[in-house]
Structure formats: structure tokens, C-alpha cells
PDB file of C-alpha atoms and ligand atoms in Angstrom:
ATOM      1  CA  UNK A  10       0.000   0.000   0.000  1.00 26.00           C
ATOM      2  CA  UNK A  11       1.482   3.314  -1.012  1.00 28.00           C
ATOM      3  CA  UNK A  12       2.305   5.844   1.646  1.00 31.00           C
ATOM      4  CA  UNK A  13       0.996   9.321   1.158  1.00 31.00           C
ATOM      5  CA  UNK A  14       2.961  11.379   3.687  1.00 31.00           C
ATOM      6  CA  UNK A  15       6.308  13.153   3.512  1.00 31.00           C
ATOM      7  CA  UNK A  16       9.646  11.413   3.347  1.00 30.00           C
ATOM      8  CA  UNK A  17      10.444  12.318   6.943  1.00 31.00           C
ATOM      9  CA  UNK A  18      14.078  11.322   6.574  1.00 27.00           C
ATOM     10  CA  UNK A  19      17.403  13.068   6.706  1.00 27.00           C
ATOM     11  CA  UNK A  20      15.977  16.295   8.069  1.00 29.00           C
ATOM     12  CA  UNK A  21      17.827  18.914  10.046  1.00 28.00           C
ATOM     13  CA  UNK A  22      15.551  20.104  12.785  1.00 34.00           C
ATOM     14  CA  UNK A  23      14.876  23.592  13.987  1.00 39.00           C
ATOM     15  CA  UNK A  24      15.314  24.793  17.554  1.00 40.00           C
ATOM     16  CA  UNK A  25      17.886  23.556  20.039  1.00 39.00           C
ATOM     17  CA  UNK A  26      17.401  19.859  19.301  1.00 38.00           C
ATOM     18  CA  UNK A  27      17.136  17.985  16.033  1.00 34.00           C
ATOM     19  CA  UNK A  28      13.553  17.421  14.820  1.00 42.00           C
ATOM     20  CA  UNK A  29      13.739  14.392  12.561  1.00 67.00           C
ATOM     21  CA  UNK A  30      10.998  15.255  10.132  1.00 85.00           C
ATOM     22  CA  UNK A  31      11.396  17.441   7.100  1.00 88.00           C
ATOM     23  CA  UNK A  32       8.614  19.866   6.255  1.00 91.00           C
ATOM     24  CA  UNK A  33       9.379  19.696   2.548  1.00 90.00           C
ATOM     25  CA  UNK A  34       7.015  20.363  -0.376  1.00 92.00           C
ATOM     26  CA  UNK A  35       5.558  16.854  -0.308  1.00 90.00           C
ATOM     27  CA  UNK A  36       4.762  17.022   3.401  1.00 90.00           C
ATOM     28  CA  UNK A  37       3.477  20.601   3.016  1.00 91.00           C
ATOM     29  CA  UNK A  38       0.932  19.389   0.428  1.00 93.00           C
ATOM     30  CA  UNK A  39      -0.016  16.409   2.596  1.00 91.00           C
ATOM     31  CA  UNK A  40      -0.517  18.634   5.659  1.00 92.00           C
ATOM     32  CA  UNK A  41      -2.583  21.096   3.650  1.00 94.00           C
ATOM     33  CA  UNK A  42      -4.957  18.272   2.600  1.00 94.00           C
ATOM     34  CA  UNK A  43      -5.127  17.006   6.186  1.00 93.00           C
ATOM     35  CA  UNK A  44      -5.768  20.478   7.574  1.00 95.00           C
ATOM     36  CA  UNK A  45      -8.703  20.906   5.210  1.00 96.00           C
ATOM     37  CA  UNK A  46     -10.498  17.864   6.668  1.00 96.00           C
ATOM     38  CA  UNK A  47     -13.583  18.673   8.773  1.00 96.00           C
ATOM     39  CA  UNK A  48     -11.677  17.563  11.919  1.00 96.00           C
ATOM     40  CA  UNK A  49      -8.930  20.141  11.552  1.00 97.00           C
ATOM     41  CA  UNK A  50     -11.266  22.826  10.175  1.00 97.00           C
ATOM     42  CA  UNK A  51     -13.256  22.455  13.414  1.00 97.00           C
ATOM     43  CA  UNK A  52     -10.058  22.668  15.481  1.00 97.00           C
ATOM     44  CA  UNK A  53      -9.081  25.909  13.737  1.00 98.00           C
ATOM     45  CA  UNK A  54     -12.522  27.337  14.402  1.00 98.00           C
ATOM     46  CA  UNK A  55     -12.125  26.527  18.124  1.00 98.00           C
ATOM     47  CA  UNK A  56      -8.754  28.278  18.242  1.00 98.00           C
ATOM     48  CA  UNK A  57     -10.103  31.348  16.440  1.00 98.00           C
ATOM     49  CA  UNK A  58     -13.107  31.472  18.741  1.00 98.00           C
ATOM     50  CA  UNK A  59     -10.830  31.330  21.798  1.00 98.00           C
ATOM     51  CA  UNK A  60      -8.687  34.161  20.423  1.00 98.00           C
ATOM     52  CA  UNK A  61     -11.596  36.659  20.324  1.00 98.00           C
ATOM     53  CA  UNK A  62      -9.707  38.855  17.851  1.00 98.00           C
ATOM     54  CA  UNK A  63     -10.825  42.346  17.016  1.00 98.00           C
ATOM     55  CA  UNK A  64     -10.312  44.475  13.954  1.00 98.00           C
ATOM     56  CA  UNK A  65      -6.898  46.132  14.194  1.00 98.00           C
ATOM     57  CA  UNK A  66      -5.251  43.506  16.435  1.00 98.00           C
ATOM     58  CA  UNK A  67      -1.606  42.627  15.838  1.00 98.00           C
ATOM     59  CA  UNK A  68      -1.108  38.866  15.828  1.00 98.00           C
ATOM     60  CA  UNK A  69       1.916  36.596  15.466  1.00 98.00           C
ATOM     61  CA  UNK A  70       1.501  33.002  14.230  1.00 98.00           C
ATOM     62  CA  UNK A  71       4.547  30.902  15.153  1.00 98.00           C
ATOM     63  CA  UNK A  72       5.032  27.952  12.765  1.00 98.00           C
ATOM     64  CA  UNK A  73       2.480  29.010  10.152  1.00 98.00           C
ATOM     65  CA  UNK A  74       2.637  25.727   8.201  1.00 97.00           C
ATOM     66  CA  UNK A  75       0.310  25.829   5.160  1.00 97.00           C
ATOM     67  CA  UNK A  76      -1.072  29.192   6.303  1.00 98.00           C
ATOM     68  CA  UNK A  77      -4.716  28.231   6.799  1.00 98.00           C
ATOM     69  CA  UNK A  78      -4.824  29.730  10.281  1.00 98.00           C
ATOM     70  CA  UNK A  79      -2.807  32.776   9.214  1.00 98.00           C
ATOM     71  CA  UNK A  80      -5.331  33.456   6.433  1.00 98.00           C
ATOM     72  CA  UNK A  81      -8.225  33.233   8.902  1.00 98.00           C
ATOM     73  CA  UNK A  82      -6.378  35.456  11.390  1.00 98.00           C
ATOM     74  CA  UNK A  83      -5.874  38.064   8.672  1.00 98.00           C
ATOM     75  CA  UNK A  84      -9.621  37.984   7.863  1.00 98.00           C
ATOM     76  CA  UNK A  85     -10.397  38.552  11.568  1.00 98.00           C
ATOM     77  CA  UNK A  86      -8.045  41.488  12.187  1.00 98.00           C
ATOM     78  CA  UNK A  87      -8.600  43.126   8.781  1.00 98.00           C
ATOM     79  CA  UNK A  88      -6.397  45.657   6.975  1.00 98.00           C
ATOM     80  CA  UNK A  89      -6.127  47.858  10.091  1.00 98.00           C
ATOM     81  CA  UNK A  90      -4.428  44.986  11.885  1.00 98.00           C
ATOM     82  CA  UNK A  91      -1.294  42.951  11.313  1.00 98.00           C
ATOM     83  CA  UNK A  92      -0.612  39.230  10.973  1.00 98.00           C
ATOM     84  CA  UNK A  93       3.028  38.220  11.101  1.00 98.00           C
ATOM     85  CA  UNK A  94       4.203  34.647  10.861  1.00 98.00           C
ATOM     86  CA  UNK A  95       7.373  32.617  11.022  1.00 98.00           C
ATOM     87  CA  UNK A  96       8.300  29.101  10.004  1.00 98.00           C
ATOM     88  CA  UNK A  97      11.566  27.217   9.575  1.00 97.00           C
ATOM     89  CA  UNK A  98      10.355  25.516   6.388  1.00 96.00           C
ATOM     90  CA  UNK A  99      10.730  27.391   3.067  1.00 96.00           C
ATOM     91  CA  UNK A 100       8.094  25.070   1.510  1.00 96.00           C
ATOM     92  CA  UNK A 101       5.553  25.956   4.198  1.00 97.00           C
ATOM     93  CA  UNK A 102       6.343  29.667   3.948  1.00 97.00           C
ATOM     94  CA  UNK A 103       5.848  29.594   0.172  1.00 97.00           C
ATOM     95  CA  UNK A 104       2.422  28.016   0.637  1.00 97.00           C
ATOM     96  CA  UNK A 105       1.437  30.561   3.299  1.00 98.00           C
ATOM     97  CA  UNK A 106       2.625  33.520   1.205  1.00 98.00           C
ATOM     98  CA  UNK A 107       0.548  32.260  -1.737  1.00 97.00           C
ATOM     99  CA  UNK A 108      -2.508  31.777   0.440  1.00 97.00           C
ATOM    100  CA  UNK A 109      -2.273  35.269   1.943  1.00 98.00           C
ATOM    101  CA  UNK A 110      -1.005  37.047  -1.187  1.00 98.00           C
ATOM    102  CA  UNK A 111      -3.955  39.420  -1.295  1.00 97.00           C
ATOM    103  CA  UNK A 112      -3.843  40.273   2.412  1.00 98.00           C
ATOM    104  CA  UNK A 113      -1.136  42.905   2.401  1.00 97.00           C
ATOM    105  CA  UNK A 114      -1.370  43.397   6.161  1.00 98.00           C
ATOM    106  CA  UNK A 115       0.398  40.018   6.511  1.00 98.00           C
ATOM    107  CA  UNK A 116       4.128  39.265   6.478  1.00 98.00           C
ATOM    108  CA  UNK A 117       5.936  35.953   6.789  1.00 98.00           C
ATOM    109  CA  UNK A 118       9.562  35.241   7.551  1.00 98.00           C
ATOM    110  CA  UNK A 119      11.904  32.281   7.696  1.00 98.00           C
ATOM    111  CA  UNK A 120      12.710  32.185  11.412  1.00 98.00           C
ATOM    112  CA  UNK A 121      12.813  29.882  14.398  1.00 98.00           C
ATOM    113  CA  UNK A 122      10.388  29.966  17.321  1.00 98.00           C
ATOM    114  CA  UNK A 123      13.378  30.310  19.651  1.00 98.00           C
ATOM    115  CA  UNK A 124      14.689  33.437  17.905  1.00 98.00           C
ATOM    116  CA  UNK A 125      11.834  35.651  16.778  1.00 98.00           C
ATOM    117  CA  UNK A 126      12.823  38.553  14.496  1.00 98.00           C
ATOM    118  CA  UNK A 127      10.453  41.039  16.159  1.00 98.00           C
ATOM    119  CA  UNK A 128      10.728  43.878  18.621  1.00 98.00           C
ATOM    120  CA  UNK A 129       9.624  43.553  22.252  1.00 98.00           C
ATOM    121  CA  UNK A 130       5.907  43.858  23.114  1.00 98.00           C
ATOM    122  CA  UNK A 131       4.788  44.326  19.499  1.00 98.00           C
ATOM    123  CA  UNK A 132       1.835  41.884  19.432  1.00 98.00           C
ATOM    124  CA  UNK A 133      -1.585  41.737  21.073  1.00 98.00           C
ATOM    125  CA  UNK A 134      -1.776  37.972  20.622  1.00 98.00           C
ATOM    126  CA  UNK A 135       0.602  35.143  19.757  1.00 98.00           C
ATOM    127  CA  UNK A 136      -0.597  31.759  18.545  1.00 98.00           C
ATOM    128  CA  UNK A 137       1.278  28.533  17.895  1.00 98.00           C
ATOM    129  CA  UNK A 138      -0.633  25.401  16.932  1.00 98.00           C
ATOM    130  CA  UNK A 139       1.075  22.042  16.582  1.00 98.00           C
ATOM    131  CA  UNK A 140       4.546  23.604  16.643  1.00 98.00           C
ATOM    132  CA  UNK A 141       6.120  23.672  20.129  1.00 98.00           C
ATOM    133  CA  UNK A 142       5.990  19.869  20.187  1.00 97.00           C
ATOM    134  CA  UNK A 143       8.637  20.020  17.412  1.00 96.00           C
ATOM    135  CA  UNK A 144      10.847  22.584  19.167  1.00 97.00           C
ATOM    136  CA  UNK A 145      13.755  21.149  21.159  1.00 95.00           C
ATOM    137  CA  UNK A 146      14.088  24.118  23.519  1.00 97.00           C
ATOM    138  CA  UNK A 147      10.456  24.875  24.425  1.00 98.00           C
ATOM    139  CA  UNK A 148      11.504  27.168  27.288  1.00 98.00           C
ATOM    140  CA  UNK A 149      13.462  29.378  24.877  1.00 98.00           C
ATOM    141  CA  UNK A 150      10.439  29.465  22.542  1.00 98.00           C
ATOM    142  CA  UNK A 151       8.089  30.463  25.392  1.00 98.00           C
ATOM    143  CA  UNK A 152      10.524  33.167  26.525  1.00 98.00           C
ATOM    144  CA  UNK A 153      10.456  34.581  23.000  1.00 98.00           C
ATOM    145  CA  UNK A 154       6.647  34.496  22.860  1.00 98.00           C
ATOM    146  CA  UNK A 155       6.557  36.343  26.204  1.00 98.00           C
ATOM    147  CA  UNK A 156       9.040  38.958  24.966  1.00 98.00           C
ATOM    148  CA  UNK A 157       7.108  39.870  21.798  1.00 98.00           C
ATOM    149  CA  UNK A 158       3.700  39.998  23.517  1.00 98.00           C
ATOM    150  CA  UNK A 159       2.518  43.271  24.974  1.00 98.00           C
ATOM    151  CA  UNK A 160       1.650  43.230  28.703  1.00 98.00           C
ATOM    152  CA  UNK A 161      -1.839  41.691  29.082  1.00 98.00           C
ATOM    153  CA  UNK A 162      -1.427  40.085  25.648  1.00 98.00           C
ATOM    154  CA  UNK A 163      -2.401  36.451  25.283  1.00 98.00           C
ATOM    155  CA  UNK A 164      -0.592  33.362  24.039  1.00 98.00           C
ATOM    156  CA  UNK A 165      -2.558  30.470  22.492  1.00 98.00           C
ATOM    157  CA  UNK A 166      -0.759  27.133  22.287  1.00 98.00           C
ATOM    158  CA  UNK A 167      -2.197  23.916  20.901  1.00 98.00           C
ATOM    159  CA  UNK A 168      -0.340  20.602  20.927  1.00 98.00           C
ATOM    160  CA  UNK A 169      -1.095  16.872  20.776  1.00 98.00           C
ATOM    161  CA  UNK A 170      -0.405  14.412  23.563  1.00 97.00           C
ATOM    162  CA  UNK A 171       0.267  11.087  21.835  1.00 97.00           C
ATOM    163  CA  UNK A 172      -0.350   9.266  25.146  1.00 96.00           C
ATOM    164  CA  UNK A 173      -4.034   9.985  24.504  1.00 97.00           C
ATOM    165  CA  UNK A 174      -4.375   7.827  21.394  1.00 98.00           C
ATOM    166  CA  UNK A 175      -6.967   5.056  21.067  1.00 98.00           C
ATOM    167  CA  UNK A 176      -6.710   3.323  17.671  1.00 98.00           C
ATOM    168  CA  UNK A 177      -8.433  -0.005  17.180  1.00 98.00           C
ATOM    169  CA  UNK A 178      -6.144  -2.628  15.617  1.00 98.00           C
ATOM    170  CA  UNK A 179      -5.582  -6.381  15.434  1.00 98.00           C
ATOM    171  CA  UNK A 180      -1.963  -6.456  16.632  1.00 98.00           C
ATOM    172  CA  UNK A 181      -1.320  -4.411  19.764  1.00 97.00           C
ATOM    173  CA  UNK A 182       2.407  -5.137  19.912  1.00 98.00           C
ATOM    174  CA  UNK A 183       2.830  -3.941  16.311  1.00 98.00           C
ATOM    175  CA  UNK A 184       0.721  -0.825  16.975  1.00 98.00           C
ATOM    176  CA  UNK A 185       2.916  -0.092  20.015  1.00 97.00           C
ATOM    177  CA  UNK A 186       6.127  -0.437  17.961  1.00 98.00           C
ATOM    178  CA  UNK A 187       4.776   1.772  15.168  1.00 98.00           C
ATOM    179  CA  UNK A 188       3.664   4.502  17.573  1.00 98.00           C
ATOM    180  CA  UNK A 189       7.013   4.459  19.417  1.00 97.00           C
ATOM    181  CA  UNK A 190       8.765   4.891  16.051  1.00 96.00           C
ATOM    182  CA  UNK A 191       6.309   7.715  15.179  1.00 96.00           C
ATOM    183  CA  UNK A 192       7.197   9.449  18.472  1.00 96.00           C
ATOM    184  CA  UNK A 193      10.554  10.150  16.832  1.00 95.00           C
ATOM    185  CA  UNK A 194       8.942  12.731  14.544  1.00 95.00           C
ATOM    186  CA  UNK A 195       8.580  15.074  17.522  1.00 95.00           C
ATOM    187  CA  UNK A 196      10.910  16.556  20.112  1.00 95.00           C
ATOM    188  CA  UNK A 197       8.054  16.338  22.697  1.00 96.00           C
ATOM    189  CA  UNK A 198       5.330  13.733  21.953  1.00 96.00           C
ATOM    190  CA  UNK A 199       3.728  14.406  25.358  1.00 96.00           C
ATOM    191  CA  UNK A 200       4.119  18.178  25.741  1.00 98.00           C
ATOM    192  CA  UNK A 201       0.585  19.138  26.930  1.00 98.00           C
ATOM    193  CA  UNK A 202       0.940  17.231  30.202  1.00 97.00           C
ATOM    194  CA  UNK A 203       3.869  19.445  31.227  1.00 97.00           C
ATOM    195  CA  UNK A 204       3.083  22.636  29.323  1.00 98.00           C
ATOM    196  CA  UNK A 205       1.247  24.325  32.199  1.00 98.00           C
ATOM    197  CA  UNK A 206       4.361  24.293  34.370  1.00 98.00           C
ATOM    198  CA  UNK A 207       6.571  25.464  31.516  1.00 98.00           C
ATOM    199  CA  UNK A 208       4.214  28.383  30.797  1.00 98.00           C
ATOM    200  CA  UNK A 209       4.196  29.442  34.457  1.00 98.00           C
ATOM    201  CA  UNK A 210       8.007  29.244  34.605  1.00 98.00           C
ATOM    202  CA  UNK A 211       8.131  31.505  31.545  1.00 98.00           C
ATOM    203  CA  UNK A 212       6.081  34.109  33.441  1.00 98.00           C
ATOM    204  CA  UNK A 213       2.623  33.439  31.999  1.00 98.00           C
ATOM    205  CA  UNK A 214      -0.624  33.101  33.907  1.00 98.00           C
ATOM    206  CA  UNK A 215      -2.803  30.311  32.593  1.00 98.00           C
ATOM    207  CA  UNK A 216      -6.264  31.579  31.791  1.00 98.00           C
ATOM    208  CA  UNK A 217      -7.753  28.304  30.619  1.00 97.00           C
ATOM    209  CA  UNK A 218      -7.146  24.909  29.020  1.00 98.00           C
ATOM    210  CA  UNK A 219      -9.404  23.092  26.576  1.00 97.00           C
ATOM    211  CA  UNK A 220      -9.388  19.639  25.099  1.00 98.00           C
ATOM    212  CA  UNK A 221      -9.901  19.292  21.340  1.00 97.00           C
ATOM    213  CA  UNK A 222     -10.360  15.678  20.269  1.00 97.00           C
ATOM    214  CA  UNK A 223      -9.655  14.318  16.823  1.00 97.00           C
ATOM    215  CA  UNK A 224     -12.404  11.691  16.829  1.00 98.00           C
ATOM    216  CA  UNK A 225     -13.003   9.365  13.861  1.00 98.00           C
ATOM    217  CA  UNK A 226     -15.175   6.435  14.935  1.00 97.00           C
ATOM    218  CA  UNK A 227     -15.484   5.514  11.234  1.00 96.00           C
ATOM    219  CA  UNK A 228     -12.890   5.446   8.491  1.00 96.00           C
ATOM    220  CA  UNK A 229     -13.188   8.203   5.932  1.00 96.00           C
ATOM    221  CA  UNK A 230     -10.437   9.064   3.419  1.00 94.00           C
ATOM    222  CA  UNK A 231     -11.018  12.795   4.023  1.00 95.00           C
ATOM    223  CA  UNK A 232     -10.431  12.691   7.771  1.00 96.00           C
ATOM    224  CA  UNK A 233      -7.636  13.537  10.166  1.00 96.00           C
ATOM    225  CA  UNK A 234      -6.905   9.903  11.001  1.00 97.00           C
ATOM    226  CA  UNK A 235      -6.691   8.842   7.332  1.00 96.00           C
ATOM    227  CA  UNK A 236      -4.171  11.646   6.826  1.00 96.00           C
ATOM    228  CA  UNK A 237      -2.074  10.780   9.848  1.00 97.00           C
ATOM    229  CA  UNK A 238      -2.190   7.098   8.871  1.00 97.00           C
ATOM    230  CA  UNK A 239      -0.475   8.035   5.589  1.00 96.00           C
ATOM    231  CA  UNK A 240       2.098  10.215   7.334  1.00 95.00           C
ATOM    232  CA  UNK A 241       2.955   7.511   9.883  1.00 97.00           C
ATOM    233  CA  UNK A 242       3.139   4.838   7.169  1.00 97.00           C
ATOM    234  CA  UNK A 243       5.671   6.965   5.297  1.00 94.00           C
ATOM    235  CA  UNK A 244       7.730   7.908   8.375  1.00 95.00           C
ATOM    236  CA  UNK A 245       8.211   4.763  10.464  1.00 96.00           C
ATOM    237  CA  UNK A 246       9.969   2.227   8.182  1.00 95.00           C
ATOM    238  CA  UNK A 247      13.582   1.919   9.347  1.00 94.00           C
ATOM    239  CA  UNK A 248      12.876   3.513  12.739  1.00 94.00           C
ATOM    240  CA  UNK A 249      12.574   1.750  16.087  1.00 94.00           C
ATOM    241  CA  UNK A 250      13.040  -1.632  14.376  1.00 94.00           C
ATOM    242  CA  UNK A 251       9.902  -1.196  12.196  1.00 97.00           C
ATOM    243  CA  UNK A 252      10.391  -2.673   8.715  1.00 97.00           C
ATOM    244  CA  UNK A 253       8.609  -1.569   5.526  1.00 98.00           C
ATOM    245  CA  UNK A 254       6.668  -4.872   5.560  1.00 98.00           C
ATOM    246  CA  UNK A 255       5.544  -4.265   9.132  1.00 98.00           C
ATOM    247  CA  UNK A 256       4.483  -0.701   8.341  1.00 98.00           C
ATOM    248  CA  UNK A 257       2.556  -1.967   5.285  1.00 98.00           C
ATOM    249  CA  UNK A 258       0.799  -4.641   7.374  1.00 98.00           C
ATOM    250  CA  UNK A 259      -0.028  -2.049  10.065  1.00 98.00           C
ATOM    251  CA  UNK A 260      -1.612   0.319   7.529  1.00 98.00           C
ATOM    252  CA  UNK A 261      -3.485  -2.506   5.777  1.00 98.00           C
ATOM    253  CA  UNK A 262      -4.933  -3.681   9.112  1.00 98.00           C
ATOM    254  CA  UNK A 263      -6.397  -0.228   9.789  1.00 98.00           C
ATOM    255  CA  UNK A 264      -7.799   0.166   6.288  1.00 97.00           C
ATOM    256  CA  UNK A 265      -9.380  -3.301   6.447  1.00 98.00           C
ATOM    257  CA  UNK A 266     -10.981  -2.456   9.796  1.00 98.00           C
ATOM    258  CA  UNK A 267     -12.284   0.689   8.148  1.00 97.00           C
ATOM    259  CA  UNK A 268     -13.778  -1.209   5.219  1.00 97.00           C
ATOM    260  CA  UNK A 269     -15.387  -3.701   7.630  1.00 97.00           C
ATOM    261  CA  UNK A 270     -16.998  -0.870   9.606  1.00 97.00           C
ATOM    262  CA  UNK A 271     -14.881  -1.708  12.672  1.00 97.00           C
ATOM    263  CA  UNK A 272     -12.718   1.401  12.750  1.00 98.00           C
ATOM    264  CA  UNK A 273     -12.103   3.573  15.822  1.00 98.00           C
ATOM    265  CA  UNK A 274      -9.647   6.473  16.226  1.00 98.00           C
ATOM    266  CA  UNK A 275      -9.396   9.069  18.973  1.00 98.00           C
ATOM    267  CA  UNK A 276      -6.541  11.463  19.813  1.00 98.00           C
ATOM    268  CA  UNK A 277      -6.533  14.532  22.008  1.00 98.00           C
ATOM    269  CA  UNK A 278      -5.127  17.959  21.375  1.00 98.00           C
ATOM    270  CA  UNK A 279      -4.985  20.584  24.112  1.00 98.00           C
ATOM    271  CA  UNK A 280      -5.371  24.329  23.808  1.00 98.00           C
ATOM    272  CA  UNK A 281      -3.690  26.519  26.428  1.00 98.00           C
ATOM    273  CA  UNK A 282      -4.649  30.169  26.788  1.00 98.00           C
ATOM    274  CA  UNK A 283      -2.020  32.072  28.771  1.00 98.00           C
ATOM    275  CA  UNK A 284      -1.625  35.750  29.593  1.00 98.00           C
ATOM    276  CA  UNK A 285       1.478  37.847  29.951  1.00 98.00           C
ATOM    277  CA  UNK A 286       0.615  39.698  33.173  1.00 97.00           C
ATOM    278  CA  UNK A 287       0.024  43.437  32.760  1.00 96.00           C
TER     279      UNK A 287
HETATM  280  C1  LIG B  24       2.427  20.391  12.118  1.00 54.76           C
HETATM  281  S1  LIG B  24       2.795  21.891  11.322  1.00 54.76           S
HETATM  282  C2  LIG B  24       1.590  23.018  12.022  1.00 54.76           C
HETATM  283  C3  LIG B  24       1.337  24.193  11.122  1.00 54.76           C
HETATM  284  C4  LIG B  24       0.342  25.239  11.606  1.00 54.76           C
HETATM  285  N1  LIG B  24       0.723  25.850  12.844  1.00 54.76           N
HETATM  286  C5  LIG B  24      -1.056  24.679  11.724  1.00 54.76           C
HETATM  287  O1  LIG B  24      -1.460  24.303  12.818  1.00 54.76           O
HETATM  288  O2  LIG B  24      -1.727  24.605  10.698  1.00 54.76           O
HETATM  289  C6  LIG B  24       4.262  22.378  12.185  1.00 54.76           C
HETATM  290  C7  LIG B  24       4.935  23.587  11.559  1.00 54.76           C
HETATM  291  O3  LIG B  24       5.886  24.089  12.497  1.00 54.76           O
HETATM  292  C8  LIG B  24       7.062  24.452  11.799  1.00 54.76           C
HETATM  293  N2  LIG B  24       8.173  24.431  12.770  1.00 54.76           N
HETATM  294  C9  LIG B  24       8.736  23.350  13.348  1.00 54.76           C
HETATM  295  N3  LIG B  24       9.687  23.731  14.202  1.00 54.76           N
HETATM  296  C10 LIG B  24       9.713  25.091  14.178  1.00 54.76           C
HETATM  297  C11 LIG B  24      10.490  26.076  14.853  1.00 54.76           C
HETATM  298  N4  LIG B  24      11.455  25.732  15.723  1.00 54.76           N
HETATM  299  N5  LIG B  24      10.251  27.381  14.602  1.00 54.76           N
HETATM  300  C12 LIG B  24       9.298  27.738  13.705  1.00 54.76           C
HETATM  301  N6  LIG B  24       8.534  26.851  13.035  1.00 54.76           N
HETATM  302  C13 LIG B  24       8.738  25.535  13.267  1.00 54.76           C
HETATM  303  C14 LIG B  24       7.161  23.432  10.693  1.00 54.76           C
HETATM  304  O4  LIG B  24       7.999  23.848   9.639  1.00 54.76           O
HETATM  305  C15 LIG B  24       5.695  23.290  10.276  1.00 54.76           C
HETATM  306  O5  LIG B  24       5.341  24.219   9.298  1.00 54.76           O
END
């Protein structure tokens, strides 16, 4: 069965530690498709709702990826506002710049979350979804977010905790091996459980936390879990002792369960809303 994710090999990671996945053009296109599924569209809507943006707000999106959130942010703040974004991937930045080409109150730069090219206190809100889990030095990234936020400005962070996964399968030991190998695509596969403490240490007050499940109790090709299945299938061969044959058998098992109507997938993401005290 053909894999549909990125190559995920030979990458040089951003931040203080190596992140062994490469956000190249192939993965950028795969992520864009995945982020247009109803699951991720709903997640973006939850984040936007939590941000309560107003016309004229100045917002920074750290790790813009395909730019879907950045585009929505720009619609919310309008031409009197500003949306800036950074990413370490030229392929992702190109996609974001295309998407926001007509929103000239946006600007996007190649930069790392741990070294933001912005002045102190220049933003009303900072958002980073599915990014800090890739950043080796999360504390440095949070310190940077704090620095560029104005006093009383808010930081919105969303990350996945891979400990929360429930994925029906017919070989638990194989599923365990595949998921351990997949953990290697992140610097922090379990960041949400410790993020509260890290935010407080960085000087933030936590305003609230929300859970955002990716829940696919049936298999659908245009769903989050179908997308992540392809990405995992492409990434794990040769890692953690997982062979290509084993990865193929793992993916086939899930697709067969889907066809038989016996599919079940659930994974939790967590949104943290934190304030830089006034
Ligand atoms: C899973 S994607 C999420 C994209 C986007 N935030 C979203 O939710 O749609 C992760 C993105 O973070 C970027 N990234 C990873 N490490 C980064 C770092 N240290 N600084 C800035 N961007 C980073 C990647 O290049 C990729 O575009």
C-alpha cells in the first residue's frame, strides 16, 4: 500500500534539538490536505473562537505551516491589523505567502520559534498550533513568545499528547512499535501534560485549558486519522526496528478495519490560553 505522507528522513531540525521530520514540499501538500479535513477545520474554528480577535489587532503566528490559520487570522483582524508569521520551512512559507497574497497586512519570515525577528511587546496575541511539540528548547520558545507579547497580551498554544491515542487494531504489539517509532517525529510527543508548568516558569498566567479531540469512529479518506495514517506509514519504516513490511501490514490492518466498519480512532489535542501579566 502506497504511503501518502512526507519522506520524513534526513531532516535537520529547527530549535535547540534535532527534529527528525522534514517539512518539505511533499509534506506541506499532505498537511494542507489534512488540515482541510472537517476535523482540523473544526479545530481551527475553536482556536479562532478562543482568540476573540478584534479588527486592528496585531497577531503573530509561530510555525504558520500551510497558512490556513494565518489566512483566517488576517480575515479577523482586517487591513487595520497585522498578521506576522514565522516558520523554519521554506516550503511551508511559500504556501502561506501564496494563500495570503492578497492580504497585504500580513508578512511571513523564515525564522525559528526560539529566535523571533520582532521587537519587544509588538503583538496583542501570539498563537502557535502544533509547533512547540517540534521545538527542542520549548523554554526558549516560550521566553520569545513572552518577549514579543505586549503586557496583558495572550498566548494560544495547541499541541497533541500522543499518550491519549486510542486506535483499534488487530496487533497491539505492532501498533505499540509503530507509535514508538512515530514518536521520533517530535521533540516532545507528550508536551501538553507538562506545558502548564513550563508556561508558568516563563512568566505566563494560565487563563484556561481546553481539550480538542480528533475523533473518527469511522474510516473516511477525508479525515484527520486517514491523513495521519499516511504520514505515519511513510515515516516509520527503518525507525525503532519497524520494517517496511511491518508498516505496510499495520496500515493494511487499519484500512481493512475501516472497510469492515470496525474502525475507531481518537486522539486529544490541548489548547492553552495564557496571559502575559500586565
Ligand atoms: C504540524 S505543522 C503546524 C502548522 C500550523 N501551525 C497549523 O497548525 O496549521 C508544524 C509547523 O511548524 C514548523 N516548525 C517546526 N519547528 C519550528 C520552529 N522551531 N520554529 C518555527 N517553526 C517551526 C514546521 O515547519 C511546520 O510548518
